[in-house]
């Protein structure tokens, strides 16, 4: 079994159908099989995840639209877009490095 990489993922606000892929990844064990230990956090307020990401207390933050925020914090990277509304995942550069240490994720590159 491959080594486990622990990552925290904060949602943009309350749990909703957009988050089903993340929930399915946890509940089906798909993340675990891929060597990831993902903790999903549902914040109290819509912008809490951005503050936590900038404070480096989480690894990943899902939000839409990410283009409104990524230019304010040069240490954040956009990792793909999955919402129909051009939302996606923002992450710390150090978290990208954590993922790249596993050969299965070494191909990842920021999209912006």
XYZ file of N, CA, C and O in Angstrom:
448
model
N 0.828 -1.184 0.000
C 0.000 0.000 0.000
C 0.876 1.253 0.000
O 1.895 1.293 0.662
N 0.456 2.250 -0.765
C 1.248 3.463 -0.850
C 1.110 4.320 0.403
O 0.141 4.188 1.150
N 2.073 5.209 0.650
C 1.989 6.064 1.834
C 0.768 6.981 1.760
O 0.304 7.332 0.688
N 0.278 7.377 2.922
C -0.903 8.230 2.991
C -0.502 9.693 3.135
O 0.340 10.032 3.956
N -1.117 10.531 2.321
C -0.939 11.982 2.410
C -2.196 12.564 3.031
O -3.289 12.379 2.506
N -2.040 13.257 4.158
C -3.181 13.864 4.839
C -3.403 15.266 4.295
O -2.476 16.065 4.231
N -4.657 15.554 3.913
C -5.037 16.868 3.402
C -6.381 17.277 3.988
O -7.260 16.441 4.175
N -6.523 18.577 4.266
C -7.806 19.108 4.709
C -8.420 19.887 3.557
O -7.740 20.658 2.886
N -9.697 19.683 3.341
C -10.446 20.323 2.257
C -11.619 21.075 2.865
O -12.477 20.477 3.510
N -11.637 22.396 2.705
C -12.733 23.197 3.208
C -13.678 23.533 2.061
O -13.242 23.966 0.996
N -14.955 23.320 2.291
C -15.976 23.646 1.298
C -16.199 25.154 1.282
O -15.805 25.854 2.211
N -16.866 25.659 0.232
C -17.071 27.103 0.166
C -18.112 27.597 1.166
O -18.117 28.755 1.529
N -18.977 26.725 1.603
C -19.944 27.119 2.624
C -20.669 25.879 3.072
O -20.045 24.923 3.477
N -21.959 25.831 2.960
C -22.718 24.681 3.426
C -22.626 23.529 2.422
O -22.395 23.731 1.234
N -22.813 22.340 2.916
C -22.791 21.148 2.088
C -23.890 21.227 1.032
O -25.022 21.580 1.343
N -23.540 20.948 -0.238
C -24.530 20.980 -1.311
C -24.154 19.951 -2.386
O -23.089 19.344 -2.318
N -25.001 19.736 -3.377
C -24.746 18.697 -4.387
C -23.442 18.854 -5.164
O -22.898 17.864 -5.658
N -22.913 20.082 -5.262
C -21.624 20.273 -5.937
C -20.501 19.488 -5.258
O -19.477 19.197 -5.866
N -20.674 19.170 -4.002
C -19.624 18.515 -3.223
C -19.681 16.991 -3.281
O -18.855 16.317 -2.662
N -20.647 16.445 -3.996
C -20.807 14.987 -4.048
C -19.536 14.239 -4.464
O -19.229 13.204 -3.871
N -18.774 14.730 -5.440
C -17.546 13.986 -5.781
C -16.582 13.856 -4.600
O -15.941 12.822 -4.428
N -16.486 14.903 -3.786
C -15.605 14.850 -2.621
C -16.134 13.882 -1.575
O -15.387 13.096 -0.997
N -17.428 13.951 -1.321
C -18.054 13.059 -0.346
C -17.943 11.606 -0.806
O -17.614 10.714 -0.020
N -18.195 11.370 -2.082
C -18.090 10.012 -2.620
C -16.658 9.493 -2.497
O -16.447 8.316 -2.178
N -15.688 10.357 -2.715
C -14.289 9.945 -2.581
C -13.957 9.462 -1.186
O -13.208 8.498 -0.998
N -14.532 10.124 -0.183
C -14.311 9.725 1.217
C -15.105 8.466 1.551
O -14.564 7.493 2.084
N -16.407 8.476 1.249
C -17.266 7.373 1.692
C -17.016 6.063 0.955
O -17.232 4.992 1.520
N -16.565 6.130 -0.281
C -16.293 4.899 -1.028
C -14.893 4.361 -0.785
O -14.574 3.254 -1.196
N -14.063 5.154 -0.140
C -12.685 4.733 0.091
C -11.766 4.999 -1.089
O -10.606 4.584 -1.089
N -12.255 5.709 -2.102
C -11.434 5.990 -3.293
C -10.202 6.820 -2.947
O -9.110 6.560 -3.464
N -10.356 7.817 -2.076
C -9.196 8.618 -1.673
C -8.191 7.752 -0.925
O -6.988 7.843 -1.157
N -8.700 6.928 -0.027
C -7.822 6.053 0.750
C -7.038 5.118 -0.170
O -5.839 4.930 -0.003
N -7.718 4.552 -1.154
C -7.042 3.673 -2.121
C -5.986 4.428 -2.919
O -5.007 3.832 -3.368
N -6.195 5.736 -3.088
C -5.235 6.560 -3.822
C -4.142 7.121 -2.918
O -3.318 7.916 -3.356
N -4.150 6.716 -1.640
C -3.116 7.165 -0.719
C -3.393 8.518 -0.093
O -2.480 9.185 0.378
N -4.670 8.934 -0.098
C -5.033 10.232 0.464
C -5.958 10.059 1.662
O -6.892 9.274 1.636
N -5.688 10.830 2.707
C -6.550 10.899 3.878
C -7.143 12.307 3.873
O -6.504 13.266 4.301
N -8.354 12.443 3.342
C -8.993 13.741 3.155
C -9.983 14.008 4.292
O -10.866 13.198 4.558
N -9.832 15.141 4.942
C -10.786 15.608 5.936
C -11.558 16.766 5.326
O -10.960 17.761 4.913
N -12.885 16.638 5.248
C -13.731 17.681 4.674
C -14.295 18.538 5.804
O -14.847 18.025 6.766
N -14.155 19.855 5.659
C -14.627 20.808 6.653
C -15.712 21.682 6.028
O -15.529 22.237 4.950
N -16.841 21.791 6.723
C -17.923 22.681 6.298
C -17.825 23.952 7.149
O -18.087 23.919 8.353
N -17.442 25.093 6.563
C -17.219 26.304 7.362
C -18.531 26.967 7.801
O -19.600 26.671 7.273
N -18.414 27.880 8.744
C -19.574 28.618 9.228
C -20.010 29.710 8.256
O -21.183 30.013 8.136
N -19.039 30.309 7.569
C -19.343 31.418 6.676
C -18.703 31.170 5.315
O -17.705 30.449 5.195
N -19.247 31.786 4.307
C -18.813 31.562 2.926
C -17.318 31.807 2.710
O -16.677 31.092 1.961
N -16.745 32.805 3.330
C -15.352 33.162 3.081
C -14.377 32.625 4.130
O -13.195 32.925 4.069
N -14.840 31.839 5.071
C -13.954 31.289 6.102
C -12.825 30.458 5.505
O -11.695 30.502 5.978
N -13.129 29.702 4.481
C -12.114 28.851 3.871
C -10.959 29.634 3.292
O -9.805 29.206 3.370
N -11.229 30.798 2.700
C -10.147 31.630 2.168
C -9.225 32.089 3.279
O -8.002 32.056 3.138
N -9.797 32.511 4.394
C -8.991 32.950 5.528
C -8.143 31.794 6.060
O -6.957 31.967 6.337
N -8.743 30.610 6.173
C -7.999 29.447 6.672
C -6.885 29.054 5.710
O -5.794 28.668 6.132
N -7.154 29.165 4.426
C -6.138 28.824 3.428
C -4.971 29.812 3.489
O -3.812 29.418 3.475
N -5.281 31.097 3.580
C -4.220 32.100 3.667
C -3.433 31.971 4.964
O -2.241 32.244 4.991
N -4.095 31.532 6.044
C -3.410 31.316 7.322
C -2.667 29.988 7.356
O -2.059 29.655 8.359
N -2.764 29.218 6.287
C -2.111 27.921 6.139
C -2.588 26.897 7.166
O -1.843 26.013 7.561
N -3.854 27.008 7.591
C -4.392 26.029 8.523
C -5.138 24.902 7.812
O -5.559 23.947 8.468
N -5.314 25.019 6.503
C -5.903 23.958 5.681
C -5.064 23.810 4.420
O -4.230 24.661 4.115
N -5.301 22.730 3.680
C -4.554 22.494 2.449
C -5.301 22.928 1.196
O -4.704 23.471 0.267
N -6.598 22.649 1.150
C -7.391 22.880 -0.053
C -8.675 23.617 0.286
O -9.266 23.375 1.334
N -9.118 24.460 -0.625
C -10.382 25.175 -0.424
C -11.161 25.182 -1.730
O -10.644 25.564 -2.774
N -12.395 24.737 -1.681
C -13.267 24.717 -2.846
C -14.075 26.000 -2.842
O -14.665 26.354 -1.824
N -14.113 26.690 -3.972
C -14.934 27.883 -4.053
C -15.233 28.231 -5.490
O -14.643 27.677 -6.411
N -16.161 29.134 -5.661
C -16.501 29.641 -6.979
C -16.785 31.121 -6.854
O -17.393 31.543 -5.891
N -16.422 31.939 -7.731
C -15.413 31.729 -8.766
C -14.018 32.033 -8.215
O -13.820 33.056 -7.588
N -13.102 31.168 -8.469
C -11.761 31.307 -7.900
C -10.987 32.478 -8.492
O -10.102 33.017 -7.861
N -11.326 32.900 -9.694
C -10.565 33.985 -10.314
C -10.727 35.311 -9.571
O -9.928 36.216 -9.754
N -11.708 35.416 -8.698
C -11.887 36.643 -7.933
C -10.907 36.746 -6.767
O -10.731 37.815 -6.207
N -10.284 35.653 -6.392
C -9.455 35.655 -5.195
C -7.990 35.307 -5.425
O -7.137 35.751 -4.684
N -7.686 34.515 -6.436
C -6.329 33.985 -6.532
C -5.272 35.062 -6.728
O -4.129 34.885 -6.315
N -5.600 36.204 -7.317
C -4.588 37.245 -7.519
C -4.272 38.026 -6.241
O -3.307 38.765 -6.196
N -5.063 37.861 -5.188
C -4.806 38.550 -3.925
C -3.764 37.839 -3.067
O -3.223 38.428 -2.157
N -3.530 36.587 -3.325
C -2.608 35.809 -2.497
C -1.671 35.017 -3.405
O -2.036 33.966 -3.913
N -0.469 35.503 -3.607
C 0.447 34.846 -4.542
C 0.879 33.443 -4.128
O 1.362 32.685 -4.947
N 0.676 33.069 -2.865
C 1.061 31.728 -2.421
C -0.023 30.691 -2.693
O 0.141 29.528 -2.378
N -1.152 31.109 -3.298
C -2.234 30.180 -3.597
C -2.192 29.780 -5.067
O -1.847 30.577 -5.929
N -2.546 28.535 -5.324
C -2.599 28.010 -6.686
C -4.005 27.520 -6.974
O -4.674 27.001 -6.093
N -4.432 27.663 -8.206
C -5.719 27.108 -8.624
C -5.453 25.729 -9.213
O -4.624 25.572 -10.101
N -6.145 24.726 -8.694
C -5.985 23.353 -9.167
C -7.281 22.931 -9.843
O -8.186 22.399 -9.218
N -7.392 23.220 -11.106
C -8.526 22.773 -11.889
C -9.837 23.449 -11.557
O -9.977 24.094 -10.535
N -10.737 23.313 -12.454
C -12.078 23.856 -12.297
C -13.063 22.717 -12.499
O -12.939 21.952 -13.443
N -14.026 22.604 -11.601
C -14.980 21.520 -11.749
C -16.424 21.999 -11.684
O -17.326 21.271 -12.025
N -16.643 23.230 -11.257
C -17.999 23.757 -11.234
C -18.367 24.281 -12.617
O -17.524 24.774 -13.349
N -19.614 24.234 -12.956
C -20.075 24.820 -14.205
C -19.865 26.327 -14.198
O -19.758 26.965 -15.232
N -19.767 26.918 -13.014
C -19.624 28.360 -12.869
C -18.164 28.789 -12.725
O -17.881 29.811 -12.133
N -17.238 27.995 -13.240
C -15.803 28.298 -13.175
C -15.250 28.331 -11.765
O -14.302 29.035 -11.476
N -15.853 27.588 -10.872
C -15.294 27.445 -9.538
C -14.196 26.397 -9.596
O -13.920 25.815 -10.634
N -13.560 26.158 -8.497
C -12.500 25.164 -8.479
C -11.897 25.039 -7.101
O -12.530 25.343 -6.107
N -10.667 24.624 -7.062
C -9.982 24.390 -5.799
C -8.760 25.288 -5.732
O -7.968 25.342 -6.658
N -8.617 25.994 -4.627
C -7.405 26.759 -4.349
C -6.612 25.992 -3.310
O -7.166 25.342 -2.441
N -5.300 26.074 -3.422
C -4.470 25.344 -2.474
C -3.162 26.074 -2.217
O -2.737 26.907 -3.013
N -2.555 25.751 -1.090
C -1.231 26.266 -0.767
C -0.211 25.627 -1.703
O -0.342 24.470 -2.083
N 0.823 26.359 -2.071
C 1.896 25.782 -2.893
C 2.505 24.571 -2.174
O 2.843 23.577 -2.791
N 2.625 24.661 -0.862
C 3.203 23.550 -0.090
C 2.323 22.306 -0.176
O 2.820 21.182 -0.163
N 1.009 22.493 -0.283
C 0.116 21.337 -0.410
C 0.284 20.665 -1.766
O 0.182 19.446 -1.883
N 0.540 21.454 -2.803
C 0.820 20.876 -4.118
C 2.080 20.020 -4.024
O 2.135 18.917 -4.574
N 3.075 20.509 -3.303
C 4.305 19.735 -3.124
C 4.029 18.431 -2.391
O 4.617 17.395 -2.712
N 3.130 18.467 -1.385
C 2.765 17.240 -0.668
C 2.165 16.219 -1.621
O 2.494 15.034 -1.572
N 1.291 16.676 -2.497
C 0.663 15.765 -3.462
C 1.679 15.227 -4.462
O 1.659 14.050 -4.809
N 2.572 16.074 -4.934
C 3.538 15.660 -5.956
C 4.541 14.628 -5.445
O 5.178 13.947 -6.234
N 4.685 14.508 -4.124
C 5.595 13.513 -3.564
C 5.135 12.101 -3.873
O 5.933 11.176 -3.887
N 3.841 11.928 -4.102
C 3.319 10.617 -4.477
C 3.360 10.513 -5.994
O 2.867 11.379 -6.706
N 3.933 9.468 -6.505
C 4.097 9.327 -7.951
C 2.778 9.395 -8.702
O 2.725 9.881 -9.830
N 1.689 8.950 -8.083
C 0.391 8.970 -8.756
C -0.086 10.393 -9.026
O -0.932 10.613 -9.883
N 0.463 11.374 -8.308
C 0.020 12.759 -8.461
C 1.132 13.668 -8.968
O 0.963 14.876 -9.013
N 2.249 13.114 -9.366
C 3.378 13.944 -9.780
C 3.093 14.746 -11.041
O 3.777 15.717 -11.321
N 2.063 14.379 -11.781
C 1.724 15.076 -13.016
C 0.889 16.342 -12.792
O 0.644 17.087 -13.721
N 0.435 16.580 -11.572
C -0.438 17.719 -11.305
C 0.293 19.033 -11.531
O 1.447 19.197 -11.136
N -0.403 19.960 -12.130
C 0.133 21.306 -12.346
C -0.995 22.304 -12.136
O -2.136 22.033 -12.506
N -0.694 23.466 -11.560
C -1.726 24.487 -11.380
C -2.280 24.900 -12.735
O -1.570 24.910 -13.735
N -3.558 25.266 -12.763
C -4.154 25.669 -14.022
C -4.049 27.163 -14.260
O -4.319 27.631 -15.350
N -3.701 27.924 -13.259
C -3.662 29.381 -13.419
C -2.336 29.920 -12.924
O -1.701 29.367 -12.132
